[in-house]
Tab-separated table of C-alpha atoms in Angstrom:
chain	number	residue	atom	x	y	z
A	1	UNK	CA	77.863	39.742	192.926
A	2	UNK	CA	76.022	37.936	195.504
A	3	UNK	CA	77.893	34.728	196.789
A	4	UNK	CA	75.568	31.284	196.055
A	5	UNK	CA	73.226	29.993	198.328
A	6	UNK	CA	74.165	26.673	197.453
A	7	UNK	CA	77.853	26.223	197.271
A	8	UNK	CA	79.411	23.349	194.716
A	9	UNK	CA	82.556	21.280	195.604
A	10	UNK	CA	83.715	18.774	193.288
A	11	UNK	CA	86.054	17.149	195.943
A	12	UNK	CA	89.564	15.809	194.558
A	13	UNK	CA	90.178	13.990	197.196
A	14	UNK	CA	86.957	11.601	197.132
A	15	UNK	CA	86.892	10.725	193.392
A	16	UNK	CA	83.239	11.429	191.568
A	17	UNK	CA	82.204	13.180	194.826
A	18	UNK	CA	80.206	16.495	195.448
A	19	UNK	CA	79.775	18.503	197.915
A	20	UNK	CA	76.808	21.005	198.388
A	21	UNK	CA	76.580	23.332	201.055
A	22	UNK	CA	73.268	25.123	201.997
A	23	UNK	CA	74.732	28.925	202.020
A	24	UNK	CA	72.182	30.781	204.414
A	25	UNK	CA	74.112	31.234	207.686
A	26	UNK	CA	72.685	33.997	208.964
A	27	UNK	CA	69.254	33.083	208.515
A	28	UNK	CA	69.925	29.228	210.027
A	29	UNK	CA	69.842	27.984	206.023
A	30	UNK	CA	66.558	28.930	205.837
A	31	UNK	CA	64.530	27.938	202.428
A	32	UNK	CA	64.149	30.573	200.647
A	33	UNK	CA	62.700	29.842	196.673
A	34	UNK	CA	65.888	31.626	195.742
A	35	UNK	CA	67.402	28.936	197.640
A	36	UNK	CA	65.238	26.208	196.452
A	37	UNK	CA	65.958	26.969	193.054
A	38	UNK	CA	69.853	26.800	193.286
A	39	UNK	CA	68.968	23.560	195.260
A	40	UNK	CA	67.178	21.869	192.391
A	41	UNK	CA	69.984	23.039	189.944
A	42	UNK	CA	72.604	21.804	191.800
A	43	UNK	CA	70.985	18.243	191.666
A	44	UNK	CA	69.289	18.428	188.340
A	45	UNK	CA	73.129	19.492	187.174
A	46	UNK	CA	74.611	16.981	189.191
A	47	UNK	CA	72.393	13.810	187.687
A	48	UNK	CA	73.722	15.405	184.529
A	49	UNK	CA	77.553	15.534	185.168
A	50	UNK	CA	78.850	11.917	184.616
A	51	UNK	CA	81.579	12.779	186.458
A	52	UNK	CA	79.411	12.975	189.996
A	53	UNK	CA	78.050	9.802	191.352
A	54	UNK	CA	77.812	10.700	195.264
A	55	UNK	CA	76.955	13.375	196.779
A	56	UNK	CA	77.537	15.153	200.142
A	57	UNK	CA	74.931	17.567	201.481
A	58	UNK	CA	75.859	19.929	204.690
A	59	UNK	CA	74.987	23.669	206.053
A	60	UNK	CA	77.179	26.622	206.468
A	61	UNK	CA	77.072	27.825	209.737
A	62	UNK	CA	75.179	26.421	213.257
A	63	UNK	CA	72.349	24.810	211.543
A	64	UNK	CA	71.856	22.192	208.793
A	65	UNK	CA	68.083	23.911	207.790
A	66	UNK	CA	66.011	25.990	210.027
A	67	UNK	CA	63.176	25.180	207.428
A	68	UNK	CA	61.019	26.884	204.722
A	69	UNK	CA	61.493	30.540	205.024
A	70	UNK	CA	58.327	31.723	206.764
A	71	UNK	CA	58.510	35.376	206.383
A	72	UNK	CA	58.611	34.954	202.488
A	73	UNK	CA	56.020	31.549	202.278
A	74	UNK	CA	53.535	33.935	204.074
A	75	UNK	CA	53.321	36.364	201.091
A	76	UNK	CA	52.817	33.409	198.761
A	77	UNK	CA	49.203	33.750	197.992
A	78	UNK	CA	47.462	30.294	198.872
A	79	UNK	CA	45.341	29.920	195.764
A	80	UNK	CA	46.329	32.138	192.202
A	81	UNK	CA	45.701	35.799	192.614
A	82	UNK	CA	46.587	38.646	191.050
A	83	UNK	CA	48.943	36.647	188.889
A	84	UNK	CA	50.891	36.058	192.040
A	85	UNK	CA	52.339	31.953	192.288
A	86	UNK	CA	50.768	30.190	194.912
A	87	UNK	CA	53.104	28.252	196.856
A	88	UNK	CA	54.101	24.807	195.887
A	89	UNK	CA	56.403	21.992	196.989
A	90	UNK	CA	59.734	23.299	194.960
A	91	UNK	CA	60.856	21.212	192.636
A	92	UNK	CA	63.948	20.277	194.656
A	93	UNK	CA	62.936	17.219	195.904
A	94	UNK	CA	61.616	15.692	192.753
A	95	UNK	CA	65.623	16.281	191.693
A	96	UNK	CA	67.207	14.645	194.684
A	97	UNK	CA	65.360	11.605	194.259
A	98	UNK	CA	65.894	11.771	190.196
A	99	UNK	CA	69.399	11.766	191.041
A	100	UNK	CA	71.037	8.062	190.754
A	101	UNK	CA	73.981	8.039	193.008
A	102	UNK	CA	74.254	8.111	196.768
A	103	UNK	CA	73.444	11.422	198.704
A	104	UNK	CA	74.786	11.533	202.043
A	105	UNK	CA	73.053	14.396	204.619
A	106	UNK	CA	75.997	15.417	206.662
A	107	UNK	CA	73.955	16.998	209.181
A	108	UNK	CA	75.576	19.808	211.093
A	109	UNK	CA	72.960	21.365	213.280
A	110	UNK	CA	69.528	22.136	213.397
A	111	UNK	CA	67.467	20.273	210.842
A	112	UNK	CA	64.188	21.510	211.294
A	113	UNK	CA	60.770	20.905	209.032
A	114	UNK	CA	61.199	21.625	205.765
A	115	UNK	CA	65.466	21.463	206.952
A	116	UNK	CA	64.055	17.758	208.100
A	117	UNK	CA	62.534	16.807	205.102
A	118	UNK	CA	66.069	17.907	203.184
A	119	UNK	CA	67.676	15.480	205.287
A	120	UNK	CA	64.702	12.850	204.938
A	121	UNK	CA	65.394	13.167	200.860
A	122	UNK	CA	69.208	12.012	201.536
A	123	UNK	CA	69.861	8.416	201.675
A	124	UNK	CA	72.707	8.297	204.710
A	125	UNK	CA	72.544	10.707	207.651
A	126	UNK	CA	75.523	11.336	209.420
A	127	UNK	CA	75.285	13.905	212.233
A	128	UNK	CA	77.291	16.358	214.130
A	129	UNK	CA	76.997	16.149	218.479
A	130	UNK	CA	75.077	19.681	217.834
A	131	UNK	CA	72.233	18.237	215.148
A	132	UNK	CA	69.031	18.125	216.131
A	133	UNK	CA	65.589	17.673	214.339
A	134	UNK	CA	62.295	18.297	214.510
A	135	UNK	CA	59.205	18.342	212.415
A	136	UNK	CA	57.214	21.504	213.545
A	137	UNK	CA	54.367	21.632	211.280
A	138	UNK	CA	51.735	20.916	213.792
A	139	UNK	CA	52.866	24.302	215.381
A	140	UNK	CA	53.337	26.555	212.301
A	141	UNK	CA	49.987	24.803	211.251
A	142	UNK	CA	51.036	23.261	207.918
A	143	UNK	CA	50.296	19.989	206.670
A	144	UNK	CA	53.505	18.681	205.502
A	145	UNK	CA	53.984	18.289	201.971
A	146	UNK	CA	57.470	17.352	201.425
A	147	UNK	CA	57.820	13.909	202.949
A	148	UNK	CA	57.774	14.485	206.845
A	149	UNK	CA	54.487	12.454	206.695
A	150	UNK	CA	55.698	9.601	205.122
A	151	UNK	CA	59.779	9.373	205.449
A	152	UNK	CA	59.813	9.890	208.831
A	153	UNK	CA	57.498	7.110	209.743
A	154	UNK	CA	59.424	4.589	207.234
A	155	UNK	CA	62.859	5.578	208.927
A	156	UNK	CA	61.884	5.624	213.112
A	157	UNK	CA	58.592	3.299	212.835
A	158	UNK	CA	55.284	5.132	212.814
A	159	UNK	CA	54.812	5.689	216.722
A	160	UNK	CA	57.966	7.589	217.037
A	161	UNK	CA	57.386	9.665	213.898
A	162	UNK	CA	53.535	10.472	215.097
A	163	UNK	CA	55.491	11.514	218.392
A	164	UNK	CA	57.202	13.774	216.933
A	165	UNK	CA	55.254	15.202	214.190
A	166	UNK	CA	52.091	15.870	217.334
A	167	UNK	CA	54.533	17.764	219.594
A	168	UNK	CA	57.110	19.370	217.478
A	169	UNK	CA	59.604	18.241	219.942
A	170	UNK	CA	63.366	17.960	219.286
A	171	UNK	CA	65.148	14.840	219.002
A	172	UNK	CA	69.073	14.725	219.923
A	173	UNK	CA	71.585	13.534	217.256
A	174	UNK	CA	72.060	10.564	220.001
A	175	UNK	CA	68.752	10.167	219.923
A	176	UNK	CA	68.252	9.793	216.417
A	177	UNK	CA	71.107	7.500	216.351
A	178	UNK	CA	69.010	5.074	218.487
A	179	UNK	CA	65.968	5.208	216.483
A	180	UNK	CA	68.016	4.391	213.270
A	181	UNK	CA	67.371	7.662	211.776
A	182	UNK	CA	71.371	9.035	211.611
A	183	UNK	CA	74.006	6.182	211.170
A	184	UNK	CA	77.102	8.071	212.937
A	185	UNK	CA	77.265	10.655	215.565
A	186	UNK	CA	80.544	12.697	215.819
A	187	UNK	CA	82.565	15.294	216.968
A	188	UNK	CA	81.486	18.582	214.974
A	189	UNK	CA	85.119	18.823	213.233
A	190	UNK	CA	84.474	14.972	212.437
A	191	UNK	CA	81.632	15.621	210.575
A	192	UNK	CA	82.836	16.381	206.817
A	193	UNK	CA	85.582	13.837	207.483
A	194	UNK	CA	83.576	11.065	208.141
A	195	UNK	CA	80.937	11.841	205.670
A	196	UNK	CA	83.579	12.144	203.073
A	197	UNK	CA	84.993	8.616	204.077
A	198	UNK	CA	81.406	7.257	203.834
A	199	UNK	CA	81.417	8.480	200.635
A	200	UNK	CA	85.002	7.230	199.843
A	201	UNK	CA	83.755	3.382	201.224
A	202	UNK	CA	80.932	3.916	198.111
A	203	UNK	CA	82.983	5.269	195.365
A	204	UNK	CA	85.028	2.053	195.664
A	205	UNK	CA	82.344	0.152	194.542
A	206	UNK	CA	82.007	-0.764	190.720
A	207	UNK	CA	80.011	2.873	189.181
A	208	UNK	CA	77.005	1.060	187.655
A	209	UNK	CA	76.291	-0.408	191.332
A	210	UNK	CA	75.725	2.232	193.774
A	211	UNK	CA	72.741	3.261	191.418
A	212	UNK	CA	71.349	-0.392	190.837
A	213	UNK	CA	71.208	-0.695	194.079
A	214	UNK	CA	69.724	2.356	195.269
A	215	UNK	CA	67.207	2.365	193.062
A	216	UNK	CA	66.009	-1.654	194.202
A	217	UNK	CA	65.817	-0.614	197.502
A	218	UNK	CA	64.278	2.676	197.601
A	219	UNK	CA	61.559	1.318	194.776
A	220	UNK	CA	61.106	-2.001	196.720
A	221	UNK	CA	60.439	-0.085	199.625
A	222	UNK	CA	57.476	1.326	198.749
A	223	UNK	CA	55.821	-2.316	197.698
A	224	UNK	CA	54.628	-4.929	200.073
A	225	UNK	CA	57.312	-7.353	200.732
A	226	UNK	CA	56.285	-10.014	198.700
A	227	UNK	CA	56.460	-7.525	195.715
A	228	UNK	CA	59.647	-6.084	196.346
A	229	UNK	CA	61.212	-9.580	196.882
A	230	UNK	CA	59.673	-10.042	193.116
A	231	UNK	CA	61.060	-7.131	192.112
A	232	UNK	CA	64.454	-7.579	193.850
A	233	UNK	CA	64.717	-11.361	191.742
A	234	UNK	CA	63.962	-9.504	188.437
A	235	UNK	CA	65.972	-6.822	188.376
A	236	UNK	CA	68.843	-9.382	190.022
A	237	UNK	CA	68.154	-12.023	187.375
A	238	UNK	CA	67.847	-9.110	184.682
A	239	UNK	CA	71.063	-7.341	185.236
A	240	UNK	CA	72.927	-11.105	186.129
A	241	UNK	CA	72.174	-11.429	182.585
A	242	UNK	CA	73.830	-8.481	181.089
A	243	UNK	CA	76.626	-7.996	182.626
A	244	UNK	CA	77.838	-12.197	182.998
A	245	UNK	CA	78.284	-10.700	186.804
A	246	UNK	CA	79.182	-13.899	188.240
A	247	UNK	CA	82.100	-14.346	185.908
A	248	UNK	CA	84.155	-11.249	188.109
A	249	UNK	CA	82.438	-12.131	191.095
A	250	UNK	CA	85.336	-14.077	192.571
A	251	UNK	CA	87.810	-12.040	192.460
A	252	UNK	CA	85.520	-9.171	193.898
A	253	UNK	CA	84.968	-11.199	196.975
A	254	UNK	CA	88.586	-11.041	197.147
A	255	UNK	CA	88.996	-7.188	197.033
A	256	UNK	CA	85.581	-7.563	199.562
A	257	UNK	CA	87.629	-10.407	201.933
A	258	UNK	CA	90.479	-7.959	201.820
A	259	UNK	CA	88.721	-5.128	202.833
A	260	UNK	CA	86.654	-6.803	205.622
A	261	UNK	CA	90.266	-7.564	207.093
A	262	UNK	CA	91.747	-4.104	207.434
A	263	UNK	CA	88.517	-2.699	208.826
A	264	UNK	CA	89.333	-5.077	211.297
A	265	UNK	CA	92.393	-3.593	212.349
A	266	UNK	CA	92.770	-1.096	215.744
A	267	UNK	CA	93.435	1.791	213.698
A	268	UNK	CA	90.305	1.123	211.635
A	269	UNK	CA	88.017	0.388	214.523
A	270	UNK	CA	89.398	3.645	216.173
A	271	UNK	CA	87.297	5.287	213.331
């Protein structure tokens, strides 16, 4: 029996946390639909498990994504044809952004194109020393249809993302550090460690929050900001009101005060 291209982790050490590992290594996780479909299952089965609320995405291997798998997206007709399916965004990205929790990209290596717009669909980056990205479409001649178009822009401001989406350069994990795009940069065998304590820091939090939350700021980000304020005082006022939230809120500013103060401490800041 073939081994998965998409490994599943439920980790017992990070309660309600998943780990999925993109299980191509010796084509550079290259997107295959094979791949794209376990991909979308993972997540779709994921959103469904009440049991998962965060999830950690990696690569097996030297690379994080190498991108669509060229060799097989060229014998994808372009238009229907001899009742042969014409390629089409997979459906794994509609599923990582249907699913409510917190998906942290613990990028490994080479993210690359379509690899790039994997990472673009997580919400927190962390990368190893040997990431790197690029969006290549310009020199496969694609139009991106994924998100590099878009995300990139929103995450590194519009002139970096045009710089890199009209060259196809690389851009270092320090790099992308600079321009905001990755939050940590670490030592390769840091990598699932720190991710998982990322994840750890969120699980913490009451359950019903890390979606709330998530879901305010990723759907206010795509208004104009006098919208998205609007939208940020309903859904404030409207959950205020269900759940009496004020009436716990003092002693969670005490767990909060708490926790401020040991992050504070040498060991911590070490980290």
């Amino acid at each position: 029996m073939a081994e998965p291209l998409v490994l599943r982790e439920h980790r017992d050490d990070v309660p309600g946390t998943l780990l999925l590992t993109l299980n191509r290594p010796e084509a550079r996780n290259a997107l295959s639909r094979a791949l794209f479909a376990e991909l979308d299952d993972a997540f779709r089965s994921a959103q469904a498990d009440a049991d998962v609320r965060i999830v950690v995405l990696t690569g097996a291997g030297a690379a994080f994504s190498a991108g669509v798998d060229l060799r097989e997206a060229a014998e994808a007709p372009s238009a229907p044809r001899d009742g042969a399916e014409p390629w089409r965004r997979p459906a794994c990205w509609d599923a990582m952004a249907a699913f409510e929790g917190p998906i942290i990209g613990a990028i490994n290596g080479p993210a690359v194109t379509g690899g790039l717009e994997i990472a673009l669909a997580c919400d927190v980056l962390v990368a190893s020393t040997n990431a790197r990205f690029a969006d290549t479409h310009v020199r496969v001649g694609i139009v991106p249809g994924a998100g590099a178009s878009q995300l990139l822009a929103r995450a590194v401001g519009i002139y970096r993302a045009k710089y890199l989406s009209l060259t196809g350069n690389f851009l270092s994990a320090e790099q992308a550090a600079q321009w905001g795009l990755v939050s940590h940069v670490v030592a390769p065998e840091d990598l699932l460690p720190t991710a998982l304590r990322i994840a750890a820091d969120m699980a913490s939090a009451p359950p019903s929050m890390l979606s709330a939350i998530k879901r305010v700021m990723d759907d206010g980000f795509a208004l104009p900001l006098g919208e998205a304020l609007a939208l940020e005082a309903e859904r404030s006022a409207a959950h205020i009101a269900k759940s009496n939230a004020w009436a716990g809120a003092g002693a969670s500013f005490e767990g909060v005060r708490d926790r401020g103060r040991a992050q504070q401490t040498p060991d911590a800041a070490k980290r």
